[in-house]
Structures are given as structure tokens and as C-alpha cells.
Amino acid sequence: MSDPTVIDDTNEPAPDDAQSQVLERVLEALLLASDQPLSIEQLHRLLGNELGVGKKDLRAALARLDAALAGRAAELCEVASGFRIQVRQEYAEWVSKLWQEKPPRLSRALLETLALICYRQPITRGEIEEIRGVALSPNIIRTLLERNWIREVGVKEVPGRPSLFGTTQQLLDDLGLKSLDDLPSLPEIKDPQQLEAALQRLGEQLHEIPHIADAPSEAIQTPDPDAMSPADPPPTVH
Amino acid sequence: MSDPTVIDDTNEPAPDDAQSQVLERVLEALLLASDQPLSIEQLHRLLGNELGVGKKDLRAALARLDAALAGRAAELCEVASGFRIQVRQEYAEWVSKLWQEKPPRLSRALLETLALICYRQPITRGEIEEIRGVALSPNIIRTLLERNWIREVGVKEVPGRPSLFGTTQQLLDDLGLKSLDDLPSLPEIKDPQQLEAALQRLGEQLHEIPHIADAPSEAIQTPDPDAMSPADPPPTVH
Amino acid sequence: MNDTVSPIPTATGVPKVHGQPLEKLPEDLYIPPDALEVFLDAFEGPLDLLLYLIRRQNLNILDIPVFKITQQYIQYIELMRELKLELAAEYLVMAALLAEIKSSILLPRPPPDDAVEQGDPRMELVRRLQEYERFKTAAENLEKLPRVGRDIFVAQARPEVIPQSARLPVPTLRDLLLAFRDAMERSALFKHHEISREPLSVRERMSRILTRLRQGPARFAELIDPAEGRIGVVVCFLAVLELAKSGMLDVQQDAPFAPMLLAPPVHYQEPEPESVDE
């Protein structure tokens, strides 16, 4: 709609103003579209040469963006790994109503992405897209990061230096696994029968945990003869 | 950062202004947080009672939000399943730099299949194969279903009861379209009446055979498929 | 319209047709031999190939020179067979259809009305070519539309604290494994993908080591948890080798016999405090 190069007269436009406004908007666009926070270093790599800006310019533009968002529903926020735009906390209740009505589903795409990160980590977004044959919605990585099931573990030293993702302890905990090694191997997964067997094994392991917890009190007790199947001979008591 | 209920003095805040500004920001927050576009109906379900607003108020607030975003990097956009906020086209170039690995290209087979489903829906797999003249890899239908670009809309009551496929709102959303009518129109068949005349000409080629046949004699074999095996000496037509 | 011929480069070997070395290719068949496979692979089927043959001569579908096209088409098919390219059955069916059309032209023509009623094969072929071409063009138009993820980017922001009630459900292991199988099966159909041989704990360890190295270089011993015993050392060692092999890690030694330092590759420059979850 409004041309970014048109500058309000009252502002006494210096020649740099238009350019710095472009920088501010490019930053806003990047932060709104990225599935992870962006660090000053990343932003500098992306924009530094092409816009001829240094890290100081970036910081200044981020400050202007922060001010410009003052009247809006989202705000700029700095977290450990960089900057992101987030919805202000005062609207969180409304957002949670939205998710209660339409919870972000565990879509096929999300499950496949998570599974690929489990089995092929450390893996880049591009590698996931290559295996799945379709582009990945930025929401998926974002959602998995927010759920703390995956994390960025580094970058791949190829052009563009894409992030490498790996799984977290949280995911193992949530799945009830002690280690990823408990998961069936690829050949097992390929064969439906073996997969069923492997799942059964895993299921039994998972169910054993509560049993072990319950065990002591039960195990010590003399078995109640009534509780045993009629076929079993009653234990003889001397 | 700034309290959203604080209104610029120059605006002479009427009591309603504050409320309508809250509505505008709640809408912005919801649209930014949602994975999917949100329809007026959904927004009304979520906000109608609690904020005491009707669909008309929502439309008005969305229009205000659109205007408020005028100076920013993102814009309000209406697509098939509702409203969403998206990065303006002029900043899309920058955003695509975030992911150095480009999204995988869609194969021609997939695009042709999708085009057939778009323009000929509901359509069966067999009908697609007939028009394209080749068997359809199961992959393609699977990928289209997985992307939620097509869905099974019924079965055709012929032997085998094959599935009929149609497009989804997701496809329109992903292409930034409001309805199927916004698709580019299907190219017309050129000169249907001239078919007959063309056939006539084809028949007349009968007399031209000797001229056409001046290519290497080897190539003018009787095109009996049996004769194409290397063992058989190619019979010549002359 | 004589078909001029061009010599085939000998460096890449001479293709054979009917067991005879094919020394010359008609010019409109000429493709650099190394590109031939890719080229033939690019056709979406017999209609696509026919359309190509017609279009490259700037001819209208309505003016198909049946004899010439049939001849060229069959040459392509022969070439594909000789090069042992996988040839879909549809290509042979089309060859048979073209042959039928050709012979029907050689035979006395039935009256025009009959031709239409009996489903003249030429009529049928022209109709199919036209229909296919429409959708081929429509597909190209679809590809040109802006698409979310490629040209359209949806703006996303969420509250920092996500209300507990709105959290994602935990997937079942079964869901996760089936999803993985589907993804791998699909990719196997696209291309051969190398199958991972290492135990998963190596992959997981690779992730952990990368996370650790973001805080700075480390000695191998620092990466080992003695509580894990020998297996732990082996897994860790394999992970380091794998990372070094894929260029995700540098092994540095400042002086002879100095301890070896493991570090992110040299142009890595993000010293981040990090580690949210550990």
C-alpha cells in the first residue's frame, strides 16, 4: 500500500531516512517470517553486504522497529539466541482461546518432520524437505522448538549455513524413552510385522515402569490363592 | 513496552475508540498466532460474545487493521479460508534468503495432475491417466493429499468404485487465492471446427507418401511393434 | 524438407540401433549423447513426446505430418530401448497407435462421415493431443502463481508464554514411527537414500557435541561422561568421527603432542551463551 520511499514532509527527510526505513521493514519482515529468533550475526550475514549496513546499524534499526511496534499487538523481544517478534502477553489469553478451539494439530507433516529429526539428526531443514519432497511450513519447526522437542544444535558449513536440528531430553521424556536407541531400527520399521513386534516390545518396556514401582509391596506378599487362576495348583503351605 | 490502552491525545479518544482499538489489536494477535487463516465466522465465535461485537464490527476492525499495517512490512490478506497477515511482496525476496536451500520444485507430473484436478474436479485417477497418457505414480496423489491440496470427495459409481478427487481450501490459501474462479482460466482448445478440415488434409497426405518417405529408408519400417525387435530385419515399404 | 544429418561425437561412444552402430543421427534427433538420458527422462509420457516432436518443427497439432512424426517417434523409442532406459508401456502403445494411423492412411479412405462415426484414430489422437496440451499449459500457469513458502510468507508471532491448556498433545510412538516410515518410503521412490548404519545414540550424541561446542572448543575427554563406561566412549568417538567427516567439526592441534581440540569449523563465529534446555 504506502510506498516505503515516500517520506512524511514533517520529518525533514535526510537521504538516509528512506534507506533506514527500508532496513527497519526488512528486519520486520524477516522476524515475522522466521521460525526461530535471529541473532545480530545472522541478520548481518543476510543483510550486511547487500544493504551496506554494520551491526551497529542493525541494532539501531531494531530499536526503531521496537518503537514502531509500540502501538501494535506484537513486540520485539530479545532472547538467548537472538531477536523475535512475539504477541504481547496481554493478548495471550485470546490466543489460548484460539488454540483451545483449534489446537495446532500434530499434522502428518509435523510428525514426519519430528521423526526425521529423531532418526537423521543433526539435520537441516533443507534435508528434511528433500526427503519429504515438499517444502516445510515455517510453523512446523517453530512449533517443535516451542514445544522444546527439538533444538538448534549448530549450523552446517555449506552456503547459507543452515541450522542443524537435534532432539532434546524433553522429547525422550515425553515419549517415555530412556534413549533414542530404544527406537526400532530402519529395517524393523520398513517391515510392518517387525514394526508391530518392536512396538509391542517398547510398549511392554514402557508398561514395566509402573509395575516396577508397584512391585515391592505386592511381591513380598504371599500370593492370595483366590486371586490365582483355577488351573493353577494351590501352593502347599506347611 | 507501551501500554496499548494509552491513546494519543491528539486523537480525542471517544469511549468507543479505546474498545475498537482493543478489538483491532486482539484481531492482530489472533491472526499472527494462528497457523491457518481465520474466517469471520471463527473470529465471531471467538470474540463475539466476550467483546460484544458482531460480524460487521469485525469487518470494520479488520479494515482498520489493514489501514494500520499500511506502513509496515506485513499486510492483511483475504484468502479462501479467511484472513491472514503476510509479508508484503516487496520484502519477500529478503525473506526467501532466510532459507538458503530453496523449497523443492514441484515435478511436472505433479503439476499436471494438480491442474487436472483443479479444472476437471471431481476426477478419478483413471481419468487423469487417460488425459496425460501415462500411469500416475501413487506418490503424486499421496504427496498432494499429504500437502492437503486435494482430497477425496467421493467415489465414482463405476466398477471398482474409484475415488474422485477435488481441491481443498488449503490449495487456494497456499496460492493466495480467494476462490477457484481466481485461478488462471484453462486454455481453450484451438479451432475445434478446423478439426474436420485438418483430417481431410491428413488424408490427402496419402498422395505425398513418396515425398515424405525420402528420409533414410531404414526409418520407414512398417511400424508393426513385432517388427521393432532388433532380430527381425526391418521390412521396407517401398 | 530433407533431414540433414550431423556426425555424432565419437568421444562418448556410438549408440547402436538394431545392433548396428548408429553413425549418424537425423538432425532433429540430435542431442549431446550424455544429455540424452536426462532429456528422454524429461518427457511426461508419449503425448508429451509427440507434442515435443510436433512443436519443435513449429507445426500445428492439426497438421500433424503423420508419417514423419511416426518415423521420428519410433526412432526415439528405439533409442530408448537401445540405451536400456526404462520404457513405460504407454510409449509402445502409442507407437502401435501411430502405426495403425499410418496404415489406415495407406488404405482406401472410408467416406468422411464414417470416419467420424467409427472413431477415426487420427481424430482421436488430435483430440487427445489438444486436450493434453491444455493441461500442460495450465500446469505451467499454476507453477507461475505465487505460492506460500516460495513467494508468499505468512507472518507469525506467538505469545512468549504459551498457556498450558493450549499445548500440543504428545505423539504416540506408533504415530512417530509410521510417519517416519512413510517419509522414508516416499523418498525411496524419489531416489536412493543412504540408510543410516550407526546406532541412533551416535546421531543423538552428534547433536549433543555440537551444542557443547557452541560454548567453545573442547578436548575429547571433556565430551565423555565417565559414568557411561566404554560404550559411551565408543559412541562419543564415532560421533566425533562422523561430525568431522561431514565437516561439522574441526579437529585442531596447536603443537605436536598438544591435546587435540575439537571446535566448530573455523568460520563459525557465533559465540552464544545458549543451552536453554540443559
PDB file of C-alpha atoms in Angstrom, chain A residues 1-2 4 24-26 28-30 33-34 46-47 50-51 65-66 68 70-73 75-76 87-88 90-91 94-95 97-99 101-102 104 109 124-126 132 134-135 139 159-160 162, chain B residues 1-2 4 24-26 28-30 32-36 38 42 45-47 50-51 65-66 68-75 87-88 90-91 94-95 97-101 103-104 143 146-147:
ATOM      1  CA  MET A   1       0.000   0.000   0.000  1.00  0.00           C
ATOM      2  CA  SER A   2       2.122   3.002   1.048  1.00  0.00           C
ATOM      3  CA  PRO A   4       8.191   2.849   1.602  1.00  0.00           C
ATOM      4  CA  GLU A  24      13.590  -1.459   9.521  1.00  0.00           C
ATOM      5  CA  ARG A  25      10.906  -3.078   7.380  1.00  0.00           C
ATOM      6  CA  VAL A  26      13.186  -5.755   6.013  1.00  0.00           C
ATOM      7  CA  GLU A  28      10.372  -6.746  10.497  1.00  0.00           C
ATOM      8  CA  ALA A  29       9.640  -8.995   7.516  1.00  0.00           C
ATOM      9  CA  LEU A  30      12.463 -11.373   8.413  1.00  0.00           C
ATOM     10  CA  ALA A  33       8.598 -14.938   8.767  1.00  0.00           C
ATOM     11  CA  SER A  34      11.441 -16.718  10.557  1.00  0.00           C
ATOM     12  CA  LEU A  46      21.866 -11.827   5.470  1.00  0.00           C
ATOM     13  CA  LEU A  47      21.760  -8.071   5.004  1.00  0.00           C
ATOM     14  CA  GLU A  50      23.568  -6.086   0.246  1.00  0.00           C
ATOM     15  CA  LEU A  51      22.307  -3.144   2.267  1.00  0.00           C
ATOM     16  CA  LEU A  65      11.346  -1.262  14.949  1.00  0.00           C
ATOM     17  CA  ASP A  66      10.734  -1.785  18.641  1.00  0.00           C
ATOM     18  CA  ALA A  68       7.308   1.443  15.828  1.00  0.00           C
ATOM     19  CA  ALA A  70       4.656   0.205  20.376  1.00  0.00           C
ATOM     20  CA  GLY A  71       1.053   0.590  19.346  1.00  0.00           C
ATOM     21  CA  ARG A  72       0.646  -2.918  17.974  1.00  0.00           C
ATOM     22  CA  ALA A  73      -0.308  -6.369  19.232  1.00  0.00           C
ATOM     23  CA  GLU A  75       6.510  -6.615  20.296  1.00  0.00           C
ATOM     24  CA  LEU A  76      10.179  -7.078  19.613  1.00  0.00           C
ATOM     25  CA  VAL A  87       2.495 -11.379  20.636  1.00  0.00           C
ATOM     26  CA  ARG A  88       2.283  -9.251  23.765  1.00  0.00           C
ATOM     27  CA  GLU A  90      -1.754  -9.225  27.414  1.00  0.00           C
ATOM     28  CA  TYR A  91      -3.227 -10.948  24.360  1.00  0.00           C
ATOM     29  CA  TRP A  94      -7.120 -14.638  23.475  1.00  0.00           C
ATOM     30  CA  VAL A  95      -4.555 -16.707  21.685  1.00  0.00           C
ATOM     31  CA  LYS A  97      -8.822 -19.415  23.344  1.00  0.00           C
ATOM     32  CA  LEU A  98      -7.970 -19.747  19.687  1.00  0.00           C
ATOM     33  CA  TRP A  99      -5.851 -22.818  20.324  1.00  0.00           C
ATOM     34  CA  GLU A 101     -10.944 -24.105  19.724  1.00  0.00           C
ATOM     35  CA  LYS A 102      -8.498 -25.111  17.024  1.00  0.00           C
ATOM     36  CA  PRO A 104      -2.413 -26.745  16.437  1.00  0.00           C
ATOM     37  CA  ALA A 109       3.968 -33.009   8.184  1.00  0.00           C
ATOM     38  CA  THR A 124      18.891 -29.247   8.269  1.00  0.00           C
ATOM     39  CA  ARG A 125      15.527 -28.011   7.192  1.00  0.00           C
ATOM     40  CA  GLY A 126      16.602 -28.472   3.572  1.00  0.00           C
ATOM     41  CA  ARG A 132       9.815 -35.425   2.282  1.00  0.00           C
ATOM     42  CA  VAL A 134       7.771 -30.896  -0.080  1.00  0.00           C
ATOM     43  CA  ALA A 135       8.615 -27.535   1.406  1.00  0.00           C
ATOM     44  CA  ASN A 139       5.300 -23.152  11.592  1.00  0.00           C
ATOM     45  CA  PRO A 159      26.486 -21.949   1.633  1.00  0.00           C
ATOM     46  CA  GLY A 160      23.764 -20.265   3.632  1.00  0.00           C
ATOM     47  CA  PRO A 162      21.581 -23.624   7.578  1.00  0.00           C
TER      48      PRO A 162
ATOM     49  CA  MET B   1       6.707  -1.571  26.050  1.00  0.00           C
ATOM     50  CA  SER B   2       3.896   0.972  25.518  1.00  0.00           C
ATOM     51  CA  PRO B   4      -1.898  -0.382  24.223  1.00  0.00           C
ATOM     52  CA  GLU B  24      -8.204  -4.326  16.305  1.00  0.00           C
ATOM     53  CA  ARG B  25      -5.223  -5.487  18.359  1.00  0.00           C
ATOM     54  CA  VAL B  26      -6.864  -8.695  19.508  1.00  0.00           C
ATOM     55  CA  GLU B  28      -3.925  -8.761  15.003  1.00  0.00           C
ATOM     56  CA  ALA B  29      -2.729 -11.018  17.828  1.00  0.00           C
ATOM     57  CA  LEU B  30      -5.009 -13.858  16.752  1.00  0.00           C
ATOM     58  CA  LEU B  32      -0.332 -13.569  13.984  1.00  0.00           C
ATOM     59  CA  ALA B  33      -0.650 -16.573  16.282  1.00  0.00           C
ATOM     60  CA  SER B  34      -2.852 -18.742  14.114  1.00  0.00           C
ATOM     61  CA  ASP B  35      -1.405 -21.443  11.888  1.00  0.00           C
ATOM     62  CA  GLN B  36      -4.257 -21.039   9.461  1.00  0.00           C
ATOM     63  CA  LEU B  38      -9.152 -17.179  10.294  1.00  0.00           C
ATOM     64  CA  GLN B  42     -14.344 -18.220  13.527  1.00  0.00           C
ATOM     65  CA  ARG B  45     -17.260 -17.403  17.598  1.00  0.00           C
ATOM     66  CA  LEU B  46     -14.097 -16.496  19.485  1.00  0.00           C
ATOM     67  CA  LEU B  47     -14.766 -12.849  20.199  1.00  0.00           C
ATOM     68  CA  GLU B  50     -16.932 -11.677  25.089  1.00  0.00           C
ATOM     69  CA  LEU B  51     -16.358  -8.414  23.325  1.00  0.00           C
ATOM     70  CA  LEU B  65      -6.112  -3.184  10.921  1.00  0.00           C
ATOM     71  CA  ASP B  66      -5.416  -3.253   7.186  1.00  0.00           C
ATOM     72  CA  ALA B  68      -2.832   0.465  10.299  1.00  0.00           C
ATOM     73  CA  LEU B  69      -0.491  -2.027   8.660  1.00  0.00           C
ATOM     74  CA  ALA B  70      -0.091   0.231   5.640  1.00  0.00           C
ATOM     75  CA  GLY B  71       3.313   1.485   6.750  1.00  0.00           C
ATOM     76  CA  ARG B  72       4.597  -1.887   7.854  1.00  0.00           C
ATOM     77  CA  ALA B  73       6.352  -4.905   6.350  1.00  0.00           C
ATOM     78  CA  ALA B  74       3.269  -7.145   6.514  1.00  0.00           C
ATOM     79  CA  GLU B  75      -0.244  -6.765   5.190  1.00  0.00           C
ATOM     80  CA  VAL B  87       4.854 -10.335   4.372  1.00  0.00           C
ATOM     81  CA  ARG B  88       4.407  -7.792   1.594  1.00  0.00           C
ATOM     82  CA  GLU B  90       8.327  -6.291  -1.898  1.00  0.00           C
ATOM     83  CA  TYR B  91      10.059  -7.876   1.100  1.00  0.00           C
ATOM     84  CA  TRP B  94      14.651 -10.843   1.564  1.00  0.00           C
ATOM     85  CA  VAL B  95      12.674 -13.406   3.458  1.00  0.00           C
ATOM     86  CA  LYS B  97      17.115 -15.580   1.801  1.00  0.00           C
ATOM     87  CA  LEU B  98      16.442 -16.925   5.281  1.00  0.00           C
ATOM     88  CA  TRP B  99      16.359 -20.423   3.859  1.00  0.00           C
ATOM     89  CA  GLN B 100      19.264 -20.870   1.570  1.00  0.00           C
ATOM     90  CA  GLU B 101      18.002 -24.226   0.456  1.00  0.00           C
ATOM     91  CA  PRO B 103      11.951 -25.351  -1.414  1.00  0.00           C
ATOM     92  CA  PRO B 104      11.929 -28.425  -3.639  1.00  0.00           C
ATOM     93  CA  THR B 143       2.037 -36.023  -1.936  1.00  0.00           C
ATOM     94  CA  GLU B 146      -0.326 -35.025   2.297  1.00  0.00           C
ATOM     95  CA  ARG B 147       0.028 -31.365   1.419  1.00  0.00           C
TER      96      ARG B 147
END
